Coordinates of C-alpha atoms in Angstrom, one line a residue:
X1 CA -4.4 11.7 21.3
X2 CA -4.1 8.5 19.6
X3 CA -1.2 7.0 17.9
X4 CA -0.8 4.1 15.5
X5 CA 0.9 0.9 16.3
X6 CA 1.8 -2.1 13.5
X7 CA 3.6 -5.1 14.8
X8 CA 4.5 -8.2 12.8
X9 CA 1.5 -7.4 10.7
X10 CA 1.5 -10.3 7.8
X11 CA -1.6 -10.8 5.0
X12 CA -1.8 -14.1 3.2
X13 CA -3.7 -15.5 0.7
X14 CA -4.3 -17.4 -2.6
X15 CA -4.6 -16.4 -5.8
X16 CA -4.6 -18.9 -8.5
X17 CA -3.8 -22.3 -6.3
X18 CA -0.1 -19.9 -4.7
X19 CA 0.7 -18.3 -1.3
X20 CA 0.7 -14.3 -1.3
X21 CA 2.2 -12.3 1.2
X22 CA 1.7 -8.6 0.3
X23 CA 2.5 -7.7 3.5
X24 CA 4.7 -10.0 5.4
X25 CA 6.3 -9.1 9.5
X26 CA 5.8 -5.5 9.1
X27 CA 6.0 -2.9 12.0
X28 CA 5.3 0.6 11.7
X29 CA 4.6 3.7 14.6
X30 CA 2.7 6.3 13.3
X31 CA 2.2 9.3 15.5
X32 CA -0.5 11.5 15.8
X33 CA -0.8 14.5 13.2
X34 CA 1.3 13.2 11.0
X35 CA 1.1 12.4 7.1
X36 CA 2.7 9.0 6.1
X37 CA 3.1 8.2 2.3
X38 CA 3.3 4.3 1.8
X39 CA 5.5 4.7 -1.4
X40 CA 5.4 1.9 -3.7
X41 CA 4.9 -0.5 -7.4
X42 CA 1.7 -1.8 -7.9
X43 CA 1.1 -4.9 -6.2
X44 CA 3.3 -3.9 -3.7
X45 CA 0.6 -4.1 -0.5
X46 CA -0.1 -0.6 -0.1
X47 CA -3.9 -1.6 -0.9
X48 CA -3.9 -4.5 1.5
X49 CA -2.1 -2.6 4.2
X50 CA -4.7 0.0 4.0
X51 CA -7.7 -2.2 3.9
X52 CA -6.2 -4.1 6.9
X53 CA -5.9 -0.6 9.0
X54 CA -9.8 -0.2 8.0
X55 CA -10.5 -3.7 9.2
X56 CA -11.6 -4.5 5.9
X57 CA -9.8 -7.2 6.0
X58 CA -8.4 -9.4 8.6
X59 CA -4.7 -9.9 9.1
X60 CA -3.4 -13.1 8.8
X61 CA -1.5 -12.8 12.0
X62 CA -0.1 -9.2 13.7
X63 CA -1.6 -6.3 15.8
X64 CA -3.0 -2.8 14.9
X65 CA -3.6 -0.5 17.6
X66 CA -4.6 2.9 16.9
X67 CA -4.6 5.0 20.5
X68 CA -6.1 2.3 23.1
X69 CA -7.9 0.2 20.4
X70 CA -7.0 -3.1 19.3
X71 CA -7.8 -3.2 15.8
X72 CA -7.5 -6.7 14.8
X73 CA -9.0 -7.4 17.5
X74 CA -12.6 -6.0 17.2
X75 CA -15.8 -8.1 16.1
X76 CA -19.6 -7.0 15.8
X77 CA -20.9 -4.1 17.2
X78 CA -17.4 -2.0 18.1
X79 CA -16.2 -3.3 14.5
X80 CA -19.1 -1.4 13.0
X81 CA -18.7 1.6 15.1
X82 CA -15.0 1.6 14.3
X83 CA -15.3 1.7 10.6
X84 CA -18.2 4.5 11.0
X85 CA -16.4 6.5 13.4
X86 CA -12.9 6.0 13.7
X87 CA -11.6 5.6 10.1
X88 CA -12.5 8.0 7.0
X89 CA -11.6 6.1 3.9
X90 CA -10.6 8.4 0.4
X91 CA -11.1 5.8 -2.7
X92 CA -9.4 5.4 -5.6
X93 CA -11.9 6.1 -8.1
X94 CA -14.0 8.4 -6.0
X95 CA -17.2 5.9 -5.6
X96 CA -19.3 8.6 -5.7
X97 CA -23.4 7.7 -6.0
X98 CA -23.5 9.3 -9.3
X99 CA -27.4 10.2 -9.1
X100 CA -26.5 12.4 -5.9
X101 CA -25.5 15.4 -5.6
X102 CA -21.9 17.0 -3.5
X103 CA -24.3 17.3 -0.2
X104 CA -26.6 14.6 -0.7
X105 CA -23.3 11.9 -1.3
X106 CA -21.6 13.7 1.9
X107 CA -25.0 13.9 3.7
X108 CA -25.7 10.1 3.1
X109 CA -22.3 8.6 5.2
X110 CA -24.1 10.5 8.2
X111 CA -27.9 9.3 7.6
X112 CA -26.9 6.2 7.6
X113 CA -25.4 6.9 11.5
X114 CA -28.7 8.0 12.4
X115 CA -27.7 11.2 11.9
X116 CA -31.3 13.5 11.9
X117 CA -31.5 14.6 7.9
X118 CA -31.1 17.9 8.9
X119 CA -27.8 17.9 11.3
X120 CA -26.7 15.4 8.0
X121 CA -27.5 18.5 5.8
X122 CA -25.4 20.9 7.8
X123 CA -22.6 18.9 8.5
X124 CA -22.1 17.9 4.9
X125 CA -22.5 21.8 4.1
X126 CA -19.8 22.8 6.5
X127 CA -17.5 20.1 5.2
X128 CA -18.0 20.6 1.7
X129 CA -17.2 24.7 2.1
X130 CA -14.2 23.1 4.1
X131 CA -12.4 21.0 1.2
X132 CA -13.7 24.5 -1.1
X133 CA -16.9 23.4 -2.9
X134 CA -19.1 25.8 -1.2
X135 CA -20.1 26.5 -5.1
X136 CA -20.6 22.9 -5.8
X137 CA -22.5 21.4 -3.5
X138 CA -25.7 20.9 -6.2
X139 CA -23.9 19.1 -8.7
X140 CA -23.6 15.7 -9.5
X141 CA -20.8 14.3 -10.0
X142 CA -21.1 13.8 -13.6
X143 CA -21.2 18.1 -13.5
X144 CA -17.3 18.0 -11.4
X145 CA -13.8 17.5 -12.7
X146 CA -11.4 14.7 -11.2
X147 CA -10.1 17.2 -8.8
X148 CA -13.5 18.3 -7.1
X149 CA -14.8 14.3 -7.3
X150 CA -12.0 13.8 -5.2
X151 CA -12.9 16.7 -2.9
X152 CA -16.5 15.3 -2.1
X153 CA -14.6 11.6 -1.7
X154 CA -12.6 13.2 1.2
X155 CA -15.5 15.4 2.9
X156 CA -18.0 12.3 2.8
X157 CA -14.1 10.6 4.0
X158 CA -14.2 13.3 7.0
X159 CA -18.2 13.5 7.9
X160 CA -17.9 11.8 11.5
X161 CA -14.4 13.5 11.9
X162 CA -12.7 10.3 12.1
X163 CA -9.1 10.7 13.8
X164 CA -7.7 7.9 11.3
X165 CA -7.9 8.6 7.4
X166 CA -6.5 6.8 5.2
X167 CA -6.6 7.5 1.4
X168 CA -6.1 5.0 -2.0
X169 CA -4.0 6.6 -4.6
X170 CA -6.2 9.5 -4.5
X171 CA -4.0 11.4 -7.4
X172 CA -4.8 8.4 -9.4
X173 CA -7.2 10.3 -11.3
X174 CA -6.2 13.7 -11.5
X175 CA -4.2 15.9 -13.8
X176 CA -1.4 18.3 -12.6
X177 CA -3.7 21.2 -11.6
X178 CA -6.3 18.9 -9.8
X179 CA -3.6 17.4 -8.0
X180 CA -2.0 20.5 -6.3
X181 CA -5.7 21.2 -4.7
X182 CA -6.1 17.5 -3.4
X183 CA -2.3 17.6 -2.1
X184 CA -2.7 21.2 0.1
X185 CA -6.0 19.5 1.5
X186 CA -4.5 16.3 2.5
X187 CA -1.7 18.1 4.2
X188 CA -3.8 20.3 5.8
X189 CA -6.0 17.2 7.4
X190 CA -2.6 15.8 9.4
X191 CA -2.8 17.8 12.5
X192 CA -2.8 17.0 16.0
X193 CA -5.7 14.3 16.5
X194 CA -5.3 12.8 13.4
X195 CA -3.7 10.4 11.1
X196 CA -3.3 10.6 7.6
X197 CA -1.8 7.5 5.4
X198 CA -1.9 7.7 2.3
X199 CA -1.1 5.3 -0.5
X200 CA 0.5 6.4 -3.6
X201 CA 3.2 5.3 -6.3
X202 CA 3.3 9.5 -7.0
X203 CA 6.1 10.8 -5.9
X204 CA 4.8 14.5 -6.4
X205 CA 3.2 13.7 -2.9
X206 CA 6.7 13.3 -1.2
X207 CA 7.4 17.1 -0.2
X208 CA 4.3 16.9 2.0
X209 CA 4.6 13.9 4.1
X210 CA 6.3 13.9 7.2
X211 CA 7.0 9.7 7.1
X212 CA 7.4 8.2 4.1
X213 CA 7.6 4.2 4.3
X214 CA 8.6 2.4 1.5
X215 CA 7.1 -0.8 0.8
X216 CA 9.6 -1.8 -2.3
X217 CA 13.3 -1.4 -2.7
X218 CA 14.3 1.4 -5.6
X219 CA 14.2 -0.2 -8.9
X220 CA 17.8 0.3 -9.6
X221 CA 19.3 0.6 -5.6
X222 CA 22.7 1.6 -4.9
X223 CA 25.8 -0.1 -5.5
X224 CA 27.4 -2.5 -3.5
X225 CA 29.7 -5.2 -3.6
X226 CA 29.2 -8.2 -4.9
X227 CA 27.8 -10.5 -1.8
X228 CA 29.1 -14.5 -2.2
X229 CA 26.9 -17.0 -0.6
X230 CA 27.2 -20.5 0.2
X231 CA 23.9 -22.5 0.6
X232 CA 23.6 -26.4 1.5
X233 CA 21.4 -29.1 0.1
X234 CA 18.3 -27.9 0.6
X235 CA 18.7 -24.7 2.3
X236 CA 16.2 -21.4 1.1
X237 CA 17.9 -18.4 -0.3
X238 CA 14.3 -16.4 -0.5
X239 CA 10.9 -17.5 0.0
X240 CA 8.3 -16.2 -2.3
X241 CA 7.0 -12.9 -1.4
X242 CA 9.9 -11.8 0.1
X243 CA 11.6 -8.5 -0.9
X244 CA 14.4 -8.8 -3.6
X245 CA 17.2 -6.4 -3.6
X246 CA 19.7 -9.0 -5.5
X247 CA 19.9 -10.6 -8.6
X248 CA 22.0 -13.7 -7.9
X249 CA 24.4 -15.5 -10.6
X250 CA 24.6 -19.7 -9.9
X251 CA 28.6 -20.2 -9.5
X252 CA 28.6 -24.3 -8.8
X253 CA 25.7 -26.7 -7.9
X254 CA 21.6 -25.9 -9.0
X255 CA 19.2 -23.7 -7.8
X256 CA 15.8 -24.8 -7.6
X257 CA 12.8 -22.4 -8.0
X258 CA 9.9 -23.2 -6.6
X259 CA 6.5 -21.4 -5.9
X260 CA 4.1 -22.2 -2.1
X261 CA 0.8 -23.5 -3.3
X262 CA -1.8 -22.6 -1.1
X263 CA -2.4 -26.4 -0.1
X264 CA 0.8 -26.6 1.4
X265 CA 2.9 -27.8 -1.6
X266 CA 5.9 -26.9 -3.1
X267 CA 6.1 -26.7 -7.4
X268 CA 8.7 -26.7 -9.4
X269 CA 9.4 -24.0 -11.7
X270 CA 12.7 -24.4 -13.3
X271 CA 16.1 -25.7 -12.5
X272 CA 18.7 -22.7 -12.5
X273 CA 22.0 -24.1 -13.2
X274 CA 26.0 -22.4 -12.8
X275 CA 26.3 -19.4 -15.5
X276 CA 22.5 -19.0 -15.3
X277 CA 20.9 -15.8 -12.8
X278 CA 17.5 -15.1 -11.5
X279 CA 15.4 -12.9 -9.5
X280 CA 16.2 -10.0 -11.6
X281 CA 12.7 -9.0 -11.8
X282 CA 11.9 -8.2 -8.0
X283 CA 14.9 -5.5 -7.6
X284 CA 13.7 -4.1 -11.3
X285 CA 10.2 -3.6 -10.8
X286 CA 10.5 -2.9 -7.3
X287 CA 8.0 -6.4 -6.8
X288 CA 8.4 -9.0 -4.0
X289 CA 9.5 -12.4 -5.1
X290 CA 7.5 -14.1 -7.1
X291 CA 8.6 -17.5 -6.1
X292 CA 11.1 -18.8 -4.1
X293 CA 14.6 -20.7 -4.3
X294 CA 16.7 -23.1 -2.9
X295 CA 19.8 -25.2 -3.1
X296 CA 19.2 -27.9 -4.8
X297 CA 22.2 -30.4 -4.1
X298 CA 24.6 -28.4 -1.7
X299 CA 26.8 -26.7 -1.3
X300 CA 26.0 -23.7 -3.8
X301 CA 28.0 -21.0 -4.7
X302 CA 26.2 -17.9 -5.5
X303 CA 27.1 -14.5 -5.8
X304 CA 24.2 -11.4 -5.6
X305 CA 24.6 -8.4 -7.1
X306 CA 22.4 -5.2 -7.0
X307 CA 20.5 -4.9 -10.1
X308 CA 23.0 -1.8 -11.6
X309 CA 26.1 -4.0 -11.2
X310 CA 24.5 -6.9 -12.6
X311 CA 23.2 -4.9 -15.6
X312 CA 27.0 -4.0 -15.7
X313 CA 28.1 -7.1 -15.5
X314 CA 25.4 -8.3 -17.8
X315 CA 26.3 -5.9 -20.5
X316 CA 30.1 -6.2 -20.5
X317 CA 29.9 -10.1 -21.0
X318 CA 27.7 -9.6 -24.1
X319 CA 30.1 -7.0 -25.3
X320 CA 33.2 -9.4 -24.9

């Protein structure tokens, strides 16, 4: 029964002349049957991670294997067959063939496998009555709510009974009585065989999962001491698209923020200097740093703080 394996998996790219990481050294073992929620902000990678574990896109450097297949690692003809076979993808917003019916959207992921029309037909019956739209398998989509959109995404999802599915904010979508129907079915898919993954920032879906990986820290985190740190000239504090967990007050000396441009070059952004603070919004929006920052003449005195005890802080200074 295969498992999943994720080591030192990193994506990068540019957007807009900078350097993103959405998903930067990250390991993760996944076993089989199991539900994982990958918990998170937008813009957090849970997109990217996904489309990486479909081999939608191509890691910049790490390893997926999912029971003895290296992931990364295919090209051509086995690339093909392991997107058709292997993996069942749930969309966000359904992308349902709106001039097709339930079967005939279901039917089409196995008629384009060379599936004969009329073993297509049946199986897209079958799984149709599976995820309960036995009475809506003539309608378009146009004729369905959210919920039962969703229902055909995740039977077409299932039609070569793929033993990896991974699903895109599937409750995107839905109100809170669609949603309880899309939630029993997605639980009931993790069973021994199979993998389900799901990406979500609804935490309705946390009851049901048996792993839940967080790609973000909490927005507000818990408290803990004020952390002092000394840098020398030169020396980074974070690079951009790190995770933040600290907002950091300048003591002595300048901090230099700076953002990777994706030609190799550093830019300026501003000069921090002692009383000023920054990276504030990373820990309260539960982002990954949008730039980085380094000492700029050493040695610099800083002190981080998590985002409740700098609010604290914050506050009581304004007050006095």
């Amino acid at each position: 029964m295969p498992n999943l394996t994720i080591r030192d998996l990193t994506m990068e790219f540019s957007s807009g002349g900078y350097k993103l990481r959405p998903i930067d050294s990250f390991d993760l073992d996944v076993a089989t049957g199991d539900l994982v929620l990958l918990l998170g902000a937008s813009g957090c990678g849970k997109t990217t991670l996904l489309s990486m574990l479909a081999r939608l896109l191509t890691p910049t450097h790490g390893t997926i294997t999912f029971g003895d297949i290296e992931v990364t690692s295919l090209s051509g003809p086995e690339l093909v067959e392991y997107r058709r076979k292997t993996v069942g993808i749930v969309f966000q917003a359904f992308n349902l063939i709106p001039s097709l019916n339930a079967r005939e959207n279901v039917q089409i992921a196995l008629q384009s496998a060379k599936v004969p029309r009329h073993e297509a037909k049946a199986r897209a019956d079958e799984l149709l009555v599976q995820v309960g739209l036995e009475e809506r398998i003539t309608h378009l989509p146009a004729d369905m709510s959210g919920g039962q959109q969703q229902r055909v995404a995740i039977a077409r999802a299932l039609a070569h009974d793929p033993p990896l599915v991974l699903a895109d904010e599937p409750t995107a979508h839905l109100d809170y009585i669609q949603v309880d129907g899309v939630l029993r079915l997605l639980r009931e898919l993790a069973q021994p065989g199979r993998v389900v993954m799901v990406a979500t920032h609804d935490e309705r879906l946390l009851p049901l999962a048996d792993r839940v990986v967080e790609l973000t820290p909490r927005a507000a985190g818990e408290a803990r001491p004020p952390e002092p740190v000394k840098l020398a000239a030169g020396e980074v504090l974070f690079r951009q698209g790190d995770k933040g967990e600290l907002v950091y007050v300048v003591e002595s000396g300048e901090v230099e923020i700076f953002r990777e441009t994706d030609d190799g070059t550093d830019e300026r952004v501003t000069v921090i200097e002692p009383g000023g603070y920054f990276g504030e919004l990373a820990p309260m929006f539960g982002l990954r740093r949008s730039a980085g920052a380094r000492a700029l003449d050493g040695p610099v005195q800083l002190t981080g703080y998590s985002l409740r005890d700098f609010r604290n802080r914050h506050t009581s200074q304004t007050l006095n």
